[in-house]
Amino acid sequence: AAAAAAAVQRPSDSVHISGLPSDQSQQQLFQGFSAYGEVRGLEYNPGQGSAVVQFAEWEQAQWVVEHLNGNNVHFLSTPTRLSVSYVDFHSLDVSAPSMAEAPSESIFVVGLPIDKDEAALVEGFSQFKMVRSLEIMPGQGANSALIELYSREDAKFLVDNLNGRIPHFLQEQIQVLFATSSTSHAAFASAAA
């Protein structure tokens, strides 16, 4: 049993976090955990108060495990002690969505300029894949957007090719991740209102 426990705690670029308040949106979690490193993916289960967060580098995930496990974080609506551990991909249920697969046809984009309106962003992103809908979430200094595409493959293409890059129609680097929670759209809409 000790060997199995040790295997779960080996460094990985992904962490499992439990103890999250149920009223957090996926967007709030993405922005909060981005303070600790470049977030490449986030799968949120608000019903269980848990999330899997994939970072760009395993060292970022290691820092989160070492410093946030058993502690409170500033960006949560309700102070709570988090349980943070590395994701053991070998023991995951194969029916669960894989971080390598596209779990949704919707994506979150963070780091958008405040001077670009919905029409300009739809035009820009549609140069890569056709956009079904786009909603802007105003922020301080930069905006975010929830973008719905026509297929999971289109969403995966944008995450794979635009995350951490500067698209030709923008001036700054953006972060792009899958929007996987069934409640993320409603939470996003209410936060933007």
PDB file of C-alpha atoms in Angstrom, residues 6-115:
ATOM      1  CA  ALA A   6       4.206   6.836  -3.213  1.00  0.00           C
ATOM      2  CA  ALA A   7       3.383   6.303  -6.884  1.00  0.00           C
ATOM      3  CA  VAL A   8       0.433   8.727  -6.633  1.00  0.00           C
ATOM      4  CA  GLN A   9       2.706  11.431  -5.199  1.00  0.00           C
ATOM      5  CA  ARG A  10       5.285  11.313  -8.013  1.00  0.00           C
ATOM      6  CA  PRO A  11       5.660  14.619  -9.883  1.00  0.00           C
ATOM      7  CA  SER A  12       3.118  15.208 -12.628  1.00  0.00           C
ATOM      8  CA  ASP A  13       2.007  18.310 -14.502  1.00  0.00           C
ATOM      9  CA  SER A  14      -1.571  17.720 -13.287  1.00  0.00           C
ATOM     10  CA  VAL A  15      -3.051  17.995  -9.811  1.00  0.00           C
ATOM     11  CA  HIS A  16      -6.347  16.918  -8.270  1.00  0.00           C
ATOM     12  CA  ILE A  17      -7.874  19.511  -5.949  1.00  0.00           C
ATOM     13  CA  SER A  18     -10.785  18.841  -3.611  1.00  0.00           C
ATOM     14  CA  GLY A  19     -12.547  20.985  -1.030  1.00  0.00           C
ATOM     15  CA  LEU A  20     -13.506  23.698  -3.528  1.00  0.00           C
ATOM     16  CA  PRO A  21     -16.654  25.755  -2.750  1.00  0.00           C
ATOM     17  CA  SER A  22     -19.546  24.795  -5.044  1.00  0.00           C
ATOM     18  CA  ASP A  23     -20.277  28.418  -5.957  1.00  0.00           C
ATOM     19  CA  GLN A  24     -16.977  28.925  -7.805  1.00  0.00           C
ATOM     20  CA  SER A  25     -17.095  29.136 -11.601  1.00  0.00           C
ATOM     21  CA  GLN A  26     -14.594  27.403 -13.856  1.00  0.00           C
ATOM     22  CA  GLN A  27     -13.424  30.833 -15.003  1.00  0.00           C
ATOM     23  CA  GLN A  28     -12.733  31.946 -11.403  1.00  0.00           C
ATOM     24  CA  LEU A  29     -10.746  28.765 -10.754  1.00  0.00           C
ATOM     25  CA  PHE A  30      -8.773  29.169 -13.963  1.00  0.00           C
ATOM     26  CA  GLN A  31      -7.869  32.764 -13.125  1.00  0.00           C
ATOM     27  CA  GLY A  32      -7.048  31.852  -9.517  1.00  0.00           C
ATOM     28  CA  PHE A  33      -4.796  28.896 -10.303  1.00  0.00           C
ATOM     29  CA  SER A  34      -3.120  30.857 -13.125  1.00  0.00           C
ATOM     30  CA  ALA A  35      -1.414  32.864 -10.375  1.00  0.00           C
ATOM     31  CA  TYR A  36       0.635  29.719  -9.629  1.00  0.00           C
ATOM     32  CA  GLY A  37       1.627  28.817 -13.192  1.00  0.00           C
ATOM     33  CA  GLU A  38       0.426  28.510 -16.780  1.00  0.00           C
ATOM     34  CA  VAL A  39      -2.807  26.489 -16.709  1.00  0.00           C
ATOM     35  CA  ARG A  40      -3.136  24.255 -19.793  1.00  0.00           C
ATOM     36  CA  GLY A  41      -6.401  22.573 -18.831  1.00  0.00           C
ATOM     37  CA  LEU A  42      -8.967  22.544 -16.047  1.00  0.00           C
ATOM     38  CA  GLU A  43     -11.725  19.994 -15.541  1.00  0.00           C
ATOM     39  CA  TYR A  44     -14.126  21.168 -12.826  1.00  0.00           C
ATOM     40  CA  ASN A  45     -16.792  19.121 -11.048  1.00  0.00           C
ATOM     41  CA  PRO A  46     -18.765  21.641  -8.939  1.00  0.00           C
ATOM     42  CA  GLY A  47     -21.065  18.923  -7.551  1.00  0.00           C
ATOM     43  CA  GLN A  48     -18.076  17.236  -5.906  1.00  0.00           C
ATOM     44  CA  GLY A  49     -16.133  20.447  -5.240  1.00  0.00           C
ATOM     45  CA  SER A  50     -13.136  19.085  -7.106  1.00  0.00           C
ATOM     46  CA  ALA A  51     -11.030  19.875 -10.136  1.00  0.00           C
ATOM     47  CA  VAL A  52      -8.119  18.521 -12.141  1.00  0.00           C
ATOM     48  CA  VAL A  53      -5.726  21.285 -13.143  1.00  0.00           C
ATOM     49  CA  GLN A  54      -3.030  20.697 -15.751  1.00  0.00           C
ATOM     50  CA  PHE A  55      -0.055  23.068 -15.679  1.00  0.00           C
ATOM     51  CA  ALA A  56       2.444  23.739 -18.464  1.00  0.00           C
ATOM     52  CA  GLU A  57       5.349  22.522 -16.306  1.00  0.00           C
ATOM     53  CA  TRP A  58       5.516  19.795 -13.664  1.00  0.00           C
ATOM     54  CA  GLU A  59       7.442  22.194 -11.392  1.00  0.00           C
ATOM     55  CA  GLN A  60       4.375  24.449 -11.267  1.00  0.00           C
ATOM     56  CA  ALA A  61       2.206  21.496 -10.242  1.00  0.00           C
ATOM     57  CA  GLN A  62       4.818  20.481  -7.671  1.00  0.00           C
ATOM     58  CA  TRP A  63       4.732  23.976  -6.117  1.00  0.00           C
ATOM     59  CA  VAL A  64       0.922  23.850  -5.899  1.00  0.00           C
ATOM     60  CA  VAL A  65       0.996  20.424  -4.176  1.00  0.00           C
ATOM     61  CA  GLU A  66       3.710  21.508  -1.737  1.00  0.00           C
ATOM     62  CA  HIS A  67       2.230  24.913  -0.855  1.00  0.00           C
ATOM     63  CA  LEU A  68      -1.560  24.651  -1.226  1.00  0.00           C
ATOM     64  CA  ASN A  69      -2.293  21.198   0.204  1.00  0.00           C
ATOM     65  CA  GLY A  70      -4.062  21.728   3.538  1.00  0.00           C
ATOM     66  CA  ASN A  71      -4.135  25.506   3.098  1.00  0.00           C
ATOM     67  CA  ASN A  72      -6.613  28.218   2.119  1.00  0.00           C
ATOM     68  CA  VAL A  73      -6.184  30.248  -1.057  1.00  0.00           C
ATOM     69  CA  HIS A  74      -7.066  33.922  -1.525  1.00  0.00           C
ATOM     70  CA  PHE A  75      -9.290  33.613  -4.604  1.00  0.00           C
ATOM     71  CA  LEU A  76     -11.944  31.239  -3.215  1.00  0.00           C
ATOM     72  CA  SER A  77     -15.298  32.723  -2.207  1.00  0.00           C
ATOM     73  CA  THR A  78     -15.382  30.680   1.002  1.00  0.00           C
ATOM     74  CA  PRO A  79     -12.245  29.969   3.066  1.00  0.00           C
ATOM     75  CA  THR A  80     -11.668  26.236   2.976  1.00  0.00           C
ATOM     76  CA  ARG A  81      -8.706  23.908   3.379  1.00  0.00           C
ATOM     77  CA  LEU A  82      -7.835  22.324   0.061  1.00  0.00           C
ATOM     78  CA  SER A  83      -6.648  18.794  -0.511  1.00  0.00           C
ATOM     79  CA  VAL A  84      -4.122  18.825  -3.370  1.00  0.00           C
ATOM     80  CA  SER A  85      -2.338  15.808  -4.844  1.00  0.00           C
ATOM     81  CA  TYR A  86      -0.776  14.736  -8.104  1.00  0.00           C
ATOM     82  CA  VAL A  87      -3.091  13.045 -10.593  1.00  0.00           C
ATOM     83  CA  ASP A  88      -2.349   9.338 -10.918  1.00  0.00           C
ATOM     84  CA  PHE A  89      -3.349   8.817 -14.556  1.00  0.00           C
ATOM     85  CA  HIS A  90      -2.818   5.048 -14.259  1.00  0.00           C
ATOM     86  CA  SER A  91      -5.619   4.698 -11.710  1.00  0.00           C
ATOM     87  CA  LEU A  92      -8.150   7.004 -13.349  1.00  0.00           C
ATOM     88  CA  ASP A  93     -11.444   5.576 -14.574  1.00  0.00           C
ATOM     89  CA  VAL A  94     -11.050   5.092 -18.320  1.00  0.00           C
ATOM     90  CA  SER A  95     -14.572   6.435 -18.836  1.00  0.00           C
ATOM     91  CA  ALA A  96     -13.507   9.819 -17.425  1.00  0.00           C
ATOM     92  CA  PRO A  97     -12.616  12.485 -19.981  1.00  0.00           C
ATOM     93  CA  SER A  98      -8.927  12.503 -20.788  1.00  0.00           C
ATOM     94  CA  MET A  99      -6.963  15.742 -20.664  1.00  0.00           C
ATOM     95  CA  ALA A 100      -5.599  14.724 -24.083  1.00  0.00           C
ATOM     96  CA  GLU A 101      -9.100  14.534 -25.555  1.00  0.00           C
ATOM     97  CA  ALA A 102     -11.430  17.439 -26.234  1.00  0.00           C
ATOM     98  CA  PRO A 103     -14.036  17.277 -23.439  1.00  0.00           C
ATOM     99  CA  SER A 104     -16.185  20.079 -24.861  1.00  0.00           C
ATOM    100  CA  GLU A 105     -16.812  22.231 -27.909  1.00  0.00           C
ATOM    101  CA  SER A 106     -16.535  25.315 -25.661  1.00  0.00           C
ATOM    102  CA  ILE A 107     -13.340  27.070 -24.637  1.00  0.00           C
ATOM    103  CA  PHE A 108     -12.313  29.857 -22.256  1.00  0.00           C
ATOM    104  CA  VAL A 109      -9.896  32.464 -23.568  1.00  0.00           C
ATOM    105  CA  VAL A 110      -8.072  34.691 -21.067  1.00  0.00           C
ATOM    106  CA  GLY A 111      -5.960  37.768 -21.760  1.00  0.00           C
ATOM    107  CA  LEU A 112      -8.040  39.446 -24.450  1.00  0.00           C
ATOM    108  CA  PRO A 113      -7.646  43.205 -24.993  1.00  0.00           C
ATOM    109  CA  ILE A 114     -10.419  45.389 -23.607  1.00  0.00           C
ATOM    110  CA  ASP A 115     -10.646  47.362 -26.875  1.00  0.00           C
TER     111      ASP A 115
END
